[in-house]
């Protein structure tokens, strides 16, 4: 892979100075003249019908300018509940029966919006919420997906609690090949087990906020979104106005981590309050609002059955999985992982289930950290039971073609695993006999591997040059923290053959930027990056024909390529190796070594790419060991809403992560770039769990692996 | 079913602070001699004359000023909404995350958990005051070079805690940095980068990326 001039060299972010001086303006930093402040009243009940809402006392409070409820504002939030959970499909949003409104009646989870107030300042808005009297008829509720499928479970929707697919049918997600049933009957070894994962909140540092103002019939919305284009379209559809009547602006955003490439109910509520009050409105979520009113990773229960030959060759894998979606299907609820293995017989049935918990949605590698924790723990266990080294079992059984059928554009999974094992010193650190260390502090090593989508798709870019050879790149990215703005600048500079300093990037404003696919699915570098290359190609052609512009003239080129892969699948690959130290008296798990190897294609900017892996692996530590939105089973109340009680990782929890990239250029995407942002978190929970098993000889099966569970397993 | 929820961290930061504020207002008012000064930035939010308010004198980023504040305002509200210093971020508004960390008399404090009236006679430094429009401090430069800020929302707080650390311990070890910054959460999980930046700014050479342990 020949080196490039600009791409591939570690480069500090083009906006790094703004980020370290406090000059970067986030949504809540926007201050407009005459702006009001908004707060949302939320349901204290997991399931209740609203008999009446009395807002008279709140209306009478001096300084209150507008109040909205489900009675005044029956607006459908299209992205809030989608049959089948397909996020970017307008047709499905139209036919969805289990619809979510900005304000719903009945309310179906603690934290669901009931009313919103705009007032002269946030203190008056808070006070007004206390003056709204809501008469609730309490309904029975159900919190766990398996309980919700019992015949006597309270029905969250009239049709029952199986989340409907894109034809409004209550059917599970299935994948079958071969005959797993027959294989289980004849295989020499059959293993069964159950794993579960918890609801993990995005918990981005920036609590949700939005600022809306109307200029006549045109809405300007400042909001933390990873996709200004999709957010704009969602707002226009939900409000029943044309796309061009909505301007969405997001220049800086305090973390994404999933399900933000769209609009949110808070955006709709803010826009409607601004309309009702005739003034700009800023909505501010408290941290608790954010935790219970937004979304997080869907919790799962996974029942595996695995058949293996005497030589350790996988014969069959069966999964019966259940995903807790909350009361609306925002996204798929799938459980990934079956695609990791070459296997002739697969029987995979996952049922997304409605529950009266906070809504689940896409969170960094949506269905994979849950599923990979389950299947990679299961397979690790199978390897030990067959007296095999888990690394050798993995290499022997890993997929070499997508679903054993379609070839990959390139395949480096084995190289990632081998390099990781070497950097980690697997043969020295792994204990052939788990739990063999003497004394109360025991060490152990574990690993997992992954593959993850890196497909192609449509996005756009515009590039312009003026008479002074100043290049301006217009891209609809918002830079959620991954460094997209800088990456797009690097790609443009490389394609133009000019230094990065000669390229100005314009971003984060639908009035100034073309459509972008949005920062979700680890797609921006691949898709928008490729659009940048195509726009530059066009510009260079124009320059060759017309020469440099003169005077006040400019040359402009736009590209909206939609590249396709024929007969191939494009994936990123990776392997993580973890060593832990388990205190068997206290149940404490400490990470003592962490090696992450990734094939994310050609790395555009090693500095920011490495940060992605470091951060995602650390986020995975939280999922593995700490995080869980705990509910009180009797009252249906969330108990751990907030950073402290949810225990997201701190400086003291973060492992030192060694990152290594297996670089290559398969000829697709921007200079061969593949996905990266989500990869890191997919691997860590399984690797940590496998290391714990190696240390203590006991298999933990339920996330998060808190101290009480470690001690329970050892008891 | 309108009884108190069973979790009970529902007692908000503002309710808690409000219960303790009256006595402290009196103490604060006695401490300062008032001197009229024009604030540098136009106040974005006006004081509501209908609620208890006070005039305090404090130094913000080296500039002494008298400011009228509502007694219920936190220091974070004063800085962000009244003085326009929005580099200080509010991540939780209840003393859990450290995004709002500023220096008060060189000590790092959570500005969401301190009332503005308590700042009478105090010296407050925010992220805007680190370089004060001049060249970046060595710590800020290290943050840039090491890609410490991913989304950037916790960065101001990390910078302020680290600035205080370097003042009392100019050459901290990685362990020193982790201990000093333990109250500053980063959901991007960029802790290795933050530690490297602070150690490097102190003149130490350590890269936790590919690092030791």
CSV table of N, CA, C and O in Angstrom, one decimal, chain A residues 537-641:
chain,number,residue,atom,x,y,z
A,537,UNK,N,-12.4,15.4,-7.9
A,537,UNK,CA,-12.1,14.9,-9.3
A,537,UNK,C,-12.8,15.8,-10.3
A,537,UNK,O,-12.2,16.2,-11.3
A,538,UNK,N,-14.0,16.2,-10.0
A,538,UNK,CA,-14.8,17.1,-10.9
A,538,UNK,C,-14.1,18.5,-11.0
A,538,UNK,O,-13.9,19.0,-12.0
A,539,UNK,N,-13.8,19.0,-9.8
A,539,UNK,CA,-13.2,20.3,-9.7
A,539,UNK,C,-11.9,20.3,-10.5
A,539,UNK,O,-11.6,21.3,-11.3
A,540,UNK,N,-11.1,19.3,-10.4
A,540,UNK,CA,-9.8,19.3,-11.1
A,540,UNK,C,-10.0,19.2,-12.6
A,540,UNK,O,-9.3,19.8,-13.4
A,541,UNK,N,-11.1,18.5,-13.0
A,541,UNK,CA,-11.4,18.5,-14.4
A,541,UNK,C,-11.8,19.9,-14.9
A,541,UNK,O,-11.3,20.3,-16.0
A,542,UNK,N,-12.6,20.6,-14.1
A,542,UNK,CA,-13.0,21.9,-14.5
A,542,UNK,C,-11.8,22.8,-14.6
A,542,UNK,O,-11.7,23.7,-15.5
A,543,UNK,N,-10.9,22.7,-13.6
A,543,UNK,CA,-9.6,23.5,-13.6
A,543,UNK,C,-8.8,23.2,-14.9
A,543,UNK,O,-8.2,24.1,-15.5
A,544,UNK,N,-8.8,22.0,-15.2
A,544,UNK,CA,-8.0,21.6,-16.4
A,544,UNK,C,-8.6,22.2,-17.7
A,544,UNK,O,-7.9,22.7,-18.6
A,545,UNK,N,-9.9,22.3,-17.7
A,545,UNK,CA,-10.6,22.9,-18.9
A,545,UNK,C,-10.6,24.4,-18.9
A,545,UNK,O,-10.3,25.0,-19.9
A,546,UNK,N,-10.9,25.0,-17.7
A,546,UNK,CA,-11.1,26.4,-17.6
A,546,UNK,C,-10.0,27.2,-17.0
A,546,UNK,O,-9.9,28.4,-17.1
A,547,UNK,N,-9.1,26.5,-16.4
A,547,UNK,CA,-8.0,27.2,-15.7
A,547,UNK,C,-8.5,27.8,-14.4
A,547,UNK,O,-9.7,27.8,-14.1
A,548,UNK,N,-7.6,28.4,-13.6
A,548,UNK,CA,-8.0,29.0,-12.3
A,548,UNK,C,-8.9,30.1,-12.5
A,548,UNK,O,-8.8,30.9,-13.4
A,549,UNK,N,-9.9,30.3,-11.6
A,549,UNK,CA,-10.8,31.4,-11.7
A,549,UNK,C,-10.0,32.7,-11.5
A,549,UNK,O,-9.0,32.7,-10.8
A,550,UNK,N,-10.6,33.8,-12.0
A,550,UNK,CA,-10.0,35.1,-11.8
A,550,UNK,C,-11.0,36.1,-11.1
A,550,UNK,O,-12.2,35.8,-11.2
A,551,UNK,N,-10.4,37.2,-10.6
A,551,UNK,CA,-11.3,38.2,-10.0
A,551,UNK,C,-12.1,37.6,-8.9
A,551,UNK,O,-11.7,36.9,-8.0
A,552,UNK,N,-13.4,37.9,-9.0
A,552,UNK,CA,-14.4,37.4,-7.9
A,552,UNK,C,-15.0,36.0,-8.3
A,552,UNK,O,-15.9,35.6,-7.7
A,553,UNK,N,-14.5,35.5,-9.4
A,553,UNK,CA,-15.1,34.2,-9.9
A,553,UNK,C,-14.7,33.0,-8.9
A,553,UNK,O,-13.6,33.1,-8.3
A,554,UNK,N,-15.5,32.0,-8.9
A,554,UNK,CA,-15.1,30.8,-8.3
A,554,UNK,C,-15.5,29.6,-9.2
A,554,UNK,O,-16.3,29.8,-10.1
A,555,UNK,N,-14.9,28.5,-9.0
A,555,UNK,CA,-15.3,27.2,-9.6
A,555,UNK,C,-15.9,26.3,-8.5
A,555,UNK,O,-15.3,26.2,-7.4
A,556,UNK,N,-17.0,25.7,-8.8
A,556,UNK,CA,-17.6,24.9,-7.8
A,556,UNK,C,-17.9,23.5,-8.4
A,556,UNK,O,-18.3,23.4,-9.6
A,557,UNK,N,-17.7,22.5,-7.6
A,557,UNK,CA,-18.0,21.1,-8.1
A,557,UNK,C,-18.8,20.4,-7.0
A,557,UNK,O,-18.4,20.5,-5.8
A,558,UNK,N,-19.8,19.7,-7.4
A,558,UNK,CA,-20.5,18.9,-6.4
A,558,UNK,C,-20.6,17.4,-6.8
A,558,UNK,O,-20.6,17.1,-8.0
A,559,UNK,N,-20.5,16.6,-5.9
A,559,UNK,CA,-20.6,15.1,-6.2
A,559,UNK,C,-21.6,14.5,-5.2
A,559,UNK,O,-21.6,14.8,-4.0
A,560,UNK,N,-22.4,13.6,-5.7
A,560,UNK,CA,-23.3,12.7,-4.8
A,560,UNK,C,-23.2,11.3,-5.3
A,560,UNK,O,-24.1,10.7,-5.8
A,561,UNK,N,-22.0,10.7,-5.2
A,561,UNK,CA,-21.8,9.3,-5.7
A,561,UNK,C,-22.6,8.3,-4.8
A,561,UNK,O,-22.8,8.6,-3.7
A,562,UNK,N,-22.9,7.3,-5.5
A,562,UNK,CA,-23.6,6.2,-4.8
A,562,UNK,C,-23.0,4.9,-5.2
A,562,UNK,O,-23.6,4.0,-5.9
A,563,UNK,N,-21.7,4.6,-4.8
A,563,UNK,CA,-21.0,3.4,-5.2
A,563,UNK,C,-21.6,2.2,-4.7
A,563,UNK,O,-22.2,2.2,-3.6
A,564,UNK,N,-21.5,1.1,-5.4
A,564,UNK,CA,-22.1,-0.2,-5.0
A,564,UNK,C,-21.0,-1.3,-5.1
A,564,UNK,O,-20.1,-1.2,-5.9
A,565,UNK,N,-21.2,-2.3,-4.2
A,565,UNK,CA,-20.4,-3.5,-4.3
A,565,UNK,C,-21.2,-4.6,-5.0
A,565,UNK,O,-22.3,-4.8,-4.6
A,566,UNK,N,-20.6,-5.2,-6.0
A,566,UNK,CA,-21.3,-6.3,-6.6
A,566,UNK,C,-20.6,-7.6,-6.2
A,566,UNK,O,-19.4,-7.8,-6.4
A,567,UNK,N,-21.4,-8.5,-5.6
A,567,UNK,CA,-20.9,-9.9,-5.3
A,567,UNK,C,-19.9,-10.0,-4.2
A,567,UNK,O,-19.2,-11.0,-4.1
A,568,UNK,N,-19.7,-8.9,-3.4
A,568,UNK,CA,-18.7,-8.9,-2.4
A,568,UNK,C,-19.3,-8.2,-1.2
A,568,UNK,O,-20.2,-7.4,-1.3
A,569,UNK,N,-18.7,-8.5,0.0
A,569,UNK,CA,-19.1,-7.8,1.2
A,569,UNK,C,-17.9,-7.2,1.8
A,569,UNK,O,-16.8,-7.7,1.7
A,570,UNK,N,-18.0,-6.0,2.3
A,570,UNK,CA,-16.9,-5.2,2.8
A,570,UNK,C,-17.0,-5.2,4.3
A,570,UNK,O,-18.0,-4.7,4.9
A,571,UNK,N,-16.0,-5.7,5.0
A,571,UNK,CA,-16.0,-5.7,6.5
A,571,UNK,C,-14.7,-5.1,7.0
A,571,UNK,O,-13.7,-5.2,6.4
A,572,UNK,N,-14.8,-4.6,8.2
A,572,UNK,CA,-13.6,-4.3,9.1
A,572,UNK,C,-13.4,-5.5,9.9
A,572,UNK,O,-14.3,-6.3,10.2
A,573,UNK,N,-12.2,-5.7,10.4
A,573,UNK,CA,-11.8,-6.8,11.2
A,573,UNK,C,-11.1,-6.4,12.5
A,573,UNK,O,-10.5,-5.3,12.4
A,574,UNK,N,-11.1,-7.2,13.5
A,574,UNK,CA,-10.3,-6.8,14.7
A,574,UNK,C,-10.2,-7.9,15.7
A,574,UNK,O,-11.0,-8.9,15.6
A,575,UNK,N,-9.3,-7.8,16.6
A,575,UNK,CA,-9.2,-8.7,17.7
A,575,UNK,C,-8.7,-7.9,19.0
A,575,UNK,O,-7.8,-7.1,18.8
A,576,UNK,N,-9.3,-8.2,20.1
A,576,UNK,CA,-8.8,-7.6,21.4
A,576,UNK,C,-8.3,-8.7,22.3
A,576,UNK,O,-9.0,-9.7,22.4
A,577,UNK,N,-7.2,-8.4,23.0
A,577,UNK,CA,-6.6,-9.3,24.0
A,577,UNK,C,-6.6,-8.6,25.3
A,577,UNK,O,-6.0,-7.5,25.3
A,578,UNK,N,-7.1,-9.2,26.3
A,578,UNK,CA,-7.1,-8.5,27.6
A,578,UNK,C,-6.5,-9.4,28.7
A,578,UNK,O,-6.8,-10.6,28.7
A,579,UNK,N,-5.8,-8.8,29.6
A,579,UNK,CA,-5.4,-9.5,30.8
A,579,UNK,C,-6.0,-8.8,32.0
A,579,UNK,O,-6.0,-7.6,32.1
A,580,UNK,N,-6.6,-9.6,32.9
A,580,UNK,CA,-7.2,-9.1,34.1
A,580,UNK,C,-6.6,-9.6,35.3
A,580,UNK,O,-5.9,-10.7,35.3
A,581,UNK,N,-6.8,-8.9,36.4
A,581,UNK,CA,-6.4,-9.4,37.7
A,581,UNK,C,-7.7,-9.3,38.6
A,581,UNK,O,-8.3,-8.3,38.7
A,582,UNK,N,-8.1,-10.5,39.1
A,582,UNK,CA,-9.3,-10.5,39.9
A,582,UNK,C,-8.9,-10.7,41.3
A,582,UNK,O,-8.2,-11.7,41.7
A,583,UNK,N,-9.5,-9.8,42.1
A,583,UNK,CA,-9.3,-10.0,43.6
A,583,UNK,C,-10.4,-10.9,44.1
A,583,UNK,O,-11.6,-10.5,44.1
A,584,UNK,N,-10.1,-12.1,44.4
A,584,UNK,CA,-11.2,-13.1,44.7
A,584,UNK,C,-11.8,-12.9,46.1
A,584,UNK,O,-12.8,-13.5,46.4
A,585,UNK,N,-11.2,-12.0,46.8
A,585,UNK,CA,-11.8,-11.7,48.1
A,585,UNK,C,-12.7,-10.5,48.0
A,585,UNK,O,-13.7,-10.4,48.8
A,586,UNK,N,-12.4,-9.6,47.2
A,586,UNK,CA,-13.3,-8.4,47.0
A,586,UNK,C,-14.1,-8.4,45.7
A,586,UNK,O,-15.0,-7.6,45.6
A,587,UNK,N,-13.8,-9.3,44.8
A,587,UNK,CA,-14.6,-9.4,43.6
A,587,UNK,C,-14.2,-8.4,42.6
A,587,UNK,O,-14.8,-8.2,41.5
A,588,UNK,N,-13.1,-7.6,42.9
A,588,UNK,CA,-12.7,-6.5,42.0
A,588,UNK,C,-12.0,-7.0,40.8
A,588,UNK,O,-11.1,-7.9,40.9
A,589,UNK,N,-12.3,-6.5,39.6
A,589,UNK,CA,-11.6,-6.8,38.4
A,589,UNK,C,-10.7,-5.6,37.9
A,589,UNK,O,-11.3,-4.5,37.8
A,590,UNK,N,-9.5,-5.8,37.7
A,590,UNK,CA,-8.6,-4.8,37.2
A,590,UNK,C,-8.0,-5.2,35.9
A,590,UNK,O,-7.5,-6.4,35.8
A,591,UNK,N,-8.0,-4.3,34.9
A,591,UNK,CA,-7.4,-4.7,33.6
A,591,UNK,C,-5.9,-4.3,33.7
A,591,UNK,O,-5.5,-3.2,33.9
A,592,UNK,N,-5.0,-5.3,33.4
A,592,UNK,CA,-3.6,-5.1,33.5
A,592,UNK,C,-2.9,-5.0,32.2
A,592,UNK,O,-1.8,-4.6,32.1
A,593,UNK,N,-3.5,-5.5,31.1
A,593,UNK,CA,-3.0,-5.3,29.8
A,593,UNK,C,-4.1,-5.4,28.8
A,593,UNK,O,-5.1,-6.2,29.0
A,594,UNK,N,-4.0,-4.5,27.8
A,594,UNK,CA,-5.1,-4.5,26.8
A,594,UNK,C,-4.4,-4.2,25.4
A,594,UNK,O,-3.8,-3.2,25.2
A,595,UNK,N,-4.6,-5.1,24.5
A,595,UNK,CA,-4.1,-5.0,23.1
A,595,UNK,C,-5.3,-5.0,22.2
A,595,UNK,O,-6.1,-5.9,22.2
A,596,UNK,N,-5.3,-4.0,21.3
A,596,UNK,CA,-6.4,-3.9,20.3
A,596,UNK,C,-5.8,-3.8,18.9
A,596,UNK,O,-5.0,-2.9,18.6
A,597,UNK,N,-6.1,-4.8,18.1
A,597,UNK,CA,-5.6,-4.8,16.7
A,597,UNK,C,-6.8,-4.7,15.7
A,597,UNK,O,-7.8,-5.4,15.9
A,598,UNK,N,-6.7,-3.7,14.8
A,598,UNK,CA,-7.9,-3.5,13.9
A,598,UNK,C,-7.4,-3.3,12.5
A,598,UNK,O,-6.4,-2.7,12.2
A,599,UNK,N,-8.2,-4.0,11.6
A,599,UNK,CA,-8.1,-3.6,10.2
A,599,UNK,C,-9.3,-2.7,9.9
A,599,UNK,O,-10.5,-3.2,9.8
A,600,UNK,N,-9.0,-1.4,9.8
A,600,UNK,CA,-10.0,-0.5,9.4
A,600,UNK,C,-9.6,0.1,8.1
A,600,UNK,O,-9.9,1.3,7.8
A,601,UNK,N,-9.0,-0.7,7.2
A,601,UNK,CA,-8.6,-0.3,5.9
A,601,UNK,C,-7.4,0.7,6.1
A,601,UNK,O,-6.6,0.6,7.0
A,602,UNK,N,-7.3,1.6,5.1
A,602,UNK,CA,-6.2,2.6,5.3
A,602,UNK,C,-6.7,3.6,6.4
A,602,UNK,O,-7.9,4.1,6.4
A,603,UNK,N,-5.8,4.0,7.3
A,603,UNK,CA,-6.1,4.9,8.3
A,603,UNK,C,-5.9,6.3,7.8
A,603,UNK,O,-4.8,6.7,7.4
A,604,UNK,N,-6.9,7.1,7.9
A,604,UNK,CA,-6.9,8.5,7.3
A,604,UNK,C,-6.0,9.4,8.2
A,604,UNK,O,-5.2,10.2,7.8
A,605,UNK,N,-6.2,9.3,9.5
A,605,UNK,CA,-5.5,10.1,10.5
A,605,UNK,C,-5.2,9.2,11.7
A,605,UNK,O,-6.0,9.0,12.6
A,606,UNK,N,-4.0,8.7,11.8
A,606,UNK,CA,-3.7,7.7,12.9
A,606,UNK,C,-3.9,8.3,14.3
A,606,UNK,O,-4.3,7.6,15.2
A,607,UNK,N,-3.8,9.7,14.4
A,607,UNK,CA,-4.0,10.3,15.7
A,607,UNK,C,-5.4,10.1,16.2
A,607,UNK,O,-5.7,9.6,17.3
A,608,UNK,N,-6.3,10.5,15.4
A,608,UNK,CA,-7.8,10.5,15.8
A,608,UNK,C,-8.3,9.0,15.7
A,608,UNK,O,-9.2,8.7,16.5
A,609,UNK,N,-7.8,8.2,14.8
A,609,UNK,CA,-8.3,6.9,14.7
A,609,UNK,C,-7.9,6.1,15.9
A,609,UNK,O,-8.7,5.3,16.5
A,610,UNK,N,-6.7,6.3,16.4
A,610,UNK,CA,-6.3,5.6,17.6
A,610,UNK,C,-7.2,6.0,18.8
A,610,UNK,O,-7.6,5.2,19.6
A,611,UNK,N,-7.5,7.3,18.9
A,611,UNK,CA,-8.4,7.8,19.9
A,611,UNK,C,-9.7,7.1,19.9
A,611,UNK,O,-10.3,6.8,20.9
A,612,UNK,N,-10.2,6.8,18.7
A,612,UNK,CA,-11.5,6.1,18.6
A,612,UNK,C,-11.4,4.7,19.2
A,612,UNK,O,-12.3,4.3,20.0
A,613,UNK,N,-10.3,4.0,19.0
A,613,UNK,CA,-10.2,2.7,19.5
A,613,UNK,C,-10.0,2.7,21.1
A,613,UNK,O,-10.6,2.0,21.8
A,614,UNK,N,-9.1,3.7,21.5
A,614,UNK,CA,-8.9,3.8,23.0
A,614,UNK,C,-10.2,4.1,23.7
A,614,UNK,O,-10.5,3.5,24.7
A,615,UNK,N,-11.0,5.0,23.1
A,615,UNK,CA,-12.2,5.4,23.8
A,615,UNK,C,-13.3,4.4,23.7
A,615,UNK,O,-14.0,4.1,24.7
A,616,UNK,N,-13.4,3.7,22.6
A,616,UNK,CA,-14.4,2.7,22.5
A,616,UNK,C,-14.1,1.5,23.4
A,616,UNK,O,-15.0,0.9,24.0
A,617,UNK,N,-12.9,1.1,23.5
A,617,UNK,CA,-12.5,0.0,24.3
A,617,UNK,C,-12.8,0.3,25.8
A,617,UNK,O,-13.3,-0.5,26.5
A,618,UNK,N,-12.5,1.6,26.2
A,618,UNK,CA,-12.8,2.0,27.5
A,618,UNK,C,-14.3,2.0,27.8
A,618,UNK,O,-14.8,1.7,28.9
A,619,UNK,N,-15.1,2.5,26.8
A,619,UNK,CA,-16.5,2.4,26.9
A,619,UNK,C,-17.0,1.0,27.1
A,619,UNK,O,-17.9,0.7,27.9
A,620,UNK,N,-16.3,0.1,26.5
A,620,UNK,CA,-16.7,-1.4,26.6
A,620,UNK,C,-16.4,-1.9,28.0
A,620,UNK,O,-17.0,-2.8,28.5
A,621,UNK,N,-15.3,-1.3,28.6
A,621,UNK,CA,-15.0,-1.7,30.0
A,621,UNK,C,-16.2,-1.3,30.9
A,621,UNK,O,-16.6,-2.1,31.8
A,622,UNK,N,-16.8,-0.2,30.7
A,622,UNK,CA,-18.0,0.2,31.4
A,622,UNK,C,-19.1,-0.7,31.2
A,622,UNK,O,-19.8,-1.1,32.2
A,623,UNK,N,-19.4,-1.1,30.0
A,623,UNK,CA,-20.4,-2.1,29.7
A,623,UNK,C,-20.2,-3.4,30.3
A,623,UNK,O,-21.0,-4.1,30.9
A,624,UNK,N,-18.9,-3.8,30.3
A,624,UNK,CA,-18.5,-5.1,30.9
A,624,UNK,C,-18.7,-5.2,32.4
A,624,UNK,O,-19.2,-6.2,32.9
A,625,UNK,N,-18.2,-4.1,33.1
A,625,UNK,CA,-18.0,-4.2,34.5
A,625,UNK,C,-19.0,-3.4,35.4
A,625,UNK,O,-19.2,-3.6,36.5
A,626,UNK,N,-19.6,-2.3,34.8
A,626,UNK,CA,-20.3,-1.4,35.6
A,626,UNK,C,-21.7,-1.1,35.2
A,626,UNK,O,-22.6,-1.1,36.1
A,627,UNK,N,-22.0,-0.8,34.0
A,627,UNK,CA,-23.1,0.0,33.7
A,627,UNK,C,-24.4,-0.8,33.5
A,627,UNK,O,-24.4,-1.9,32.9
A,628,UNK,N,-25.5,-0.2,34.1
A,628,UNK,CA,-26.8,-0.9,34.0
A,628,UNK,C,-27.8,0.1,34.5
A,628,UNK,O,-27.7,0.6,35.6
A,629,UNK,N,-28.8,0.4,33.7
A,629,UNK,CA,-29.9,1.2,34.2
A,629,UNK,C,-30.8,0.3,35.0
A,629,UNK,O,-31.7,-0.4,34.4
A,630,UNK,N,-30.6,0.2,36.3
A,630,UNK,CA,-31.4,-0.7,37.2
A,630,UNK,C,-32.8,-0.2,37.4
A,630,UNK,O,-33.0,1.0,37.6
A,631,UNK,N,-33.7,-1.1,37.4
A,631,UNK,CA,-35.1,-0.8,37.7
A,631,UNK,C,-35.6,-1.5,38.9
A,631,UNK,O,-35.2,-2.7,39.1
A,632,UNK,N,-36.4,-0.8,39.7
A,632,UNK,CA,-37.1,-1.4,40.8
A,632,UNK,C,-38.2,-2.3,40.3
A,632,UNK,O,-39.1,-1.7,39.6
A,633,UNK,N,-38.2,-3.6,40.5
A,633,UNK,CA,-39.2,-4.4,39.9
A,633,UNK,C,-40.6,-4.2,40.4
A,633,UNK,O,-41.6,-4.4,39.7
A,634,UNK,N,-40.7,-3.7,41.6
A,634,UNK,CA,-42.1,-3.5,42.2
A,634,UNK,C,-42.7,-2.2,41.7
A,634,UNK,O,-43.9,-2.1,41.4
A,635,UNK,N,-41.9,-1.1,41.6
A,635,UNK,CA,-42.5,0.2,41.3
A,635,UNK,C,-42.2,0.5,39.8
A,635,UNK,O,-42.9,1.5,39.3
A,636,UNK,N,-41.3,-0.2,39.1
A,636,UNK,CA,-41.0,0.2,37.8
A,636,UNK,C,-40.2,1.4,37.6
A,636,UNK,O,-40.1,2.0,36.5
A,637,UNK,N,-39.6,1.9,38.7
A,637,UNK,CA,-38.8,3.1,38.7
A,637,UNK,C,-37.3,2.8,38.3
A,637,UNK,O,-36.7,1.9,38.9
A,638,UNK,N,-36.7,3.6,37.5
A,638,UNK,CA,-35.3,3.5,37.2
A,638,UNK,C,-34.5,4.0,38.4
A,638,UNK,O,-34.9,5.1,39.0
A,639,UNK,N,-33.5,3.3,38.9
A,639,UNK,CA,-32.9,3.6,40.1
A,639,UNK,C,-31.5,4.2,39.9
A,639,UNK,O,-30.9,4.8,40.9
A,640,UNK,N,-30.9,4.0,38.8
A,640,UNK,CA,-29.5,4.4,38.6
A,640,UNK,C,-29.3,5.4,37.5
A,640,UNK,O,-28.3,5.4,36.8
A,641,UNK,N,-30.2,6.3,37.3
A,641,UNK,CA,-30.1,7.3,36.2
A,641,UNK,C,-29.2,8.4,36.6
A,641,UNK,O,-29.4,9.2,37.4
